[in-house]
Every structure is written in structure tokens, then in C-alpha cells.
Amino acid sequence: MRSMLAQSWQIYRKDMLVEFRTRERVVTMFVFSLIVVIIFNFAFNAGADVLQRVAPGMIWVAFAFAGMLSASRSFSPEKDRGTFDGLLLAPIDRGSIFLGKLLGNVTLIGLVQLAVLPLFVLFFNMTILPYLSKLLVIFFLGTVGFTSVATLFAAVAVNTRMRDVMLPVLLLPVASPVLIALVETTRTTFEGGDWQDMTNWIRLLSVFTVVFLVASVMLFEYIVEE
Amino acid sequence: MGDRSAAGVAGTPATSGAHGVASAPGISVRQLTKTYGRFRALHRVDLEVAPGSFLALFGPNGAGKSTLLGIIAGLVRPSRGQVFLDGEEITKDRDENLGKRIGALSYQTYLYDELTVLENLRFYGRLFGVEDREERIESLLSTVGMESRSGSPVRTLSRGMRQRVALARALLHDPDILLLDEPYSGLDQDAMVMLKTVLTARNKTILLVTHDLVRGLESADRVAILNRGRLVFEAEARELSASDFEQTYRDHAV
């Protein structure tokens, strides 16, 4: 397990170094999320009450699609340039490739969330400071859960001819429970609700995250083999 | 024709190669079949590469050469059949340590354009668990004549230079087996000579896939031709002149 984590760390470090040099993914994700905020802000020309009710949905639409962009781009350049075979040839547990990629995607989505969330607050005139600790837990759980499935399906889709179309087709039906749970828990938090008010959703989020994280590590080896 | 019944049929003890060294493992391919949907890329291929020997595999585009290398390297799962390294089956369950024994060099360099030569080699060195990494990288960069470009991003290198770095990457963990898929791609004359020297000087089991009949015949102990997924010819390289082999290739693969 320790060596698996060390191998994942090497892959994560390499991915972050490549991203630091190109800024390809993080800029695309940020611009996409920003556009969603701006468009929705103009589209829902309604009162503050309505805006606050639809805001959680908008937040997670933006982050879900940004997450799909990140997951897809974490595999497609490797596949196109042949470097993915270089990783597969290495004497490592292939689950560690998945974990390295997942960690990279979570980091980049986390960075985009850090940059875009204050803009949401500004545009939608929301207050988040009193609920910050709750939101951090929900965002962490949701981001890891959603990104696990997105990373796994991105690895499946990258081997198909219509990979850009395949990823949302495969991912969104499977990830919808986690997206619904995220919208519900975020809405409840914005409405001043307590943990007790969202126990079932948090359980669903936690179970989904753990199950998909473990299953993805185990299944990855079979997915990447031709 | 040096047909397969005359020379090293799968399952029979193969002749020791010119570089013959007992420590390098032999490769044994038995009844290997790979299908993609209805397309049959390989059909019941039997092939032996003796320990420490050099086999060059030829064939037209789409013959199944790269698929065969992919299966031996553990990148592609066969539909049927087996691959053995030193009598140990590697196609049943993936053995993580297989990567330590195999070095792969293909027309794709497996290098990251955004990273420097040194960063690429350090990354692969860590993944492959190479001990005394820095010394090994330094020595290999010197061997392939790229020590002066170690700090250059790979995207700034020419095709031939990338291939030199790729050779250093393939040899980094000192593998027993080298799987080479068009390794001469993009190399200039000096680099080709260097590659040939590196390959013949090292005591490894080598399986080379190439379209370059002359160079393949010169370097290898044995040659084989694959066509439409079937192994159609196999012989000792020393039994064939270049012109004979060109004719044989035309007869079997064109």
C-alpha cells in the first residue's frame, strides 16, 4: 500500500509539473466555470430569494463540467502521445496510475473551486462564511466522489473513437446520485440547516465516494488493457 | 526457405543466439491469437526467442507485429494462447515485476514534451525503481550522446534526438529483454550506428520489429515474417543473404 501511494505520488508530481508548465487544464476549467456563473447570473434575472435557491444547482453544474474537462484531459494527451503506454509498462500497481490521476484532478478542481466560489458569492449575493466548515466537508466529499467516477470513465472513454461524447454519456447517469446529493446538501447549508437536516444525503455522499474510490482502483487495471 | 519446421519451432529448444547469455530470459509464444471484434490481428502464432538472442520480425503494415509486442509487454491481453518468459507464463495474471525485465523502445518515445530530458528520465527512473538513478542517467545520456541537452525540454529536440533519449529511457532499468518497434525511426546515421552498438554490446534477449530488411537481417540472429496475423517464415539470419531475404519477404509478405 505504501509503495502504491509512493508510485501515485510520482505520477501526481509529474502531472502537476506538466500542468504548471502548460496551465492547459486549469485555465480552461476556470474560464468555463466563470462563463457558467456569468450566464446564469444574467439568465436568472430574479430576486435574491430565487437566486439563492438555484445557486447550488448552478455551482455544481459548473464544477461537474469543469471536472469532466479535467478528467478527460488527464488521459487524452497521454494516449495521443503514447506516454500512457510508458506508464503501463512500468512495474507498478496500475491502481496507482488511477490514484495519481485522481489526485491531480481533485487538486485542479479544488483550485478552480477556490477561485470561482468567491465569484459565485459576489454575483449571487450569498453569505458563506458562517457555513464555511460545512461547505468544506461537502465540497471535499463530493469532489472526491465525483472525480473518482469521472477519472475512471475518462480512462474508459479515451479508448473509444468518440471519447468527448462518450465521457458525459457514461458518467452523468452514474454520477447523478452524487450530484443530486451535492445540490441538496449545499442548498440545505445555504438555508442555514444543520448536519441532522442532511444526514441521509451525507451518508449517500460518503458511501458513493468510498465505493467508487475503491472500485475504481480495483477496476482500473482491466479498463486500461486492450 | 528456412521454414519453421527446420528452425526453432515453438516449444522446441531454440538455438543459442550470437550474444548467447544464460541470464537473459527466453521468450516463448504459444498459439497466440488476438481478435478485435471480427478482425483477427494474430492467429495461432508460435514463436521462440532464445535467451540472449536477437530476433527480427518483419511484415507489412497491419500484419500484427505491434500487437504481438504489445502482448509480450503486457499492454494487450491476448484472446487465446500464452506467452512465457523463462518458462513462466505472463499472460495469465499480470506480474508487476514484468516491467522490470522488459525495456520497450518504439517510434513513440513515451517522453513528455513539457519536461526536460533529465526530468523525463528521473520520472521513469523513480517509476521503475532504479537504484543509483543519477549515475545511471548520466552514464546513459553519455552513451546516447545527449548529455549536453539534459536540461532541454523534450519539445525542443529533433525527432532523432528524442529517439536517442527514448533509448536511454528504455535501458534505464537495465532490462533483460528489449522489445523494439521501429527503433530506427528518425535516427541519423551516427545514431543508427550507436543504436546497433548498444544493442549488440548488451547481453539481452531482443525482439525487433522493423520494415528495414537489411538492417534487421544484419543485426539479428534469427528472422521471422508475420503476415495477416500468421507467422509465415522463420530462419537463422546467417543462412540468408540480403537479396535472398528480400525475395523471401516479397514471396511471403507482399
Coordinates of C-alpha atoms in Angstrom, one line a residue, chain A residues 64-65 68-69 71-72 146 149-150 153-154 157 160 162-176 179:
Chain A
A64 CA -19.2 18.9 -12.7
F65 CA -18.5 20.1 -16.2
M68 CA -15.2 16.3 -16.7
L69 CA -12.9 18.6 -18.7
A71 CA -10.7 14.1 -16.1
S72 CA -10.8 13.9 -19.9
F146 CA -17.5 12.7 -8.5
V149 CA -16.1 8.2 -11.3
A150 CA -15.1 10.9 -13.8
F153 CA -14.9 6.8 -17.1
A154 CA -12.4 9.1 -18.7
A157 CA -13.8 6.9 -22.9
T160 CA -13.2 5.0 -27.8
M162 CA -16.0 9.5 -29.8
R163 CA -14.3 10.0 -26.5
D164 CA -15.5 13.6 -25.9
V165 CA -19.1 12.4 -26.4
M166 CA -18.7 9.2 -24.5
L167 CA -17.5 10.7 -21.2
P168 CA -20.7 12.6 -20.4
V169 CA -22.9 9.8 -21.8
L170 CA -21.2 7.3 -19.5
L171 CA -20.5 9.5 -16.5
L172 CA -23.6 11.6 -15.9
P173 CA -26.1 8.8 -15.3
V174 CA -23.8 7.1 -12.8
A175 CA -22.7 10.3 -11.1
S176 CA -26.3 11.7 -10.9
L179 CA -24.6 15.4 -8.0

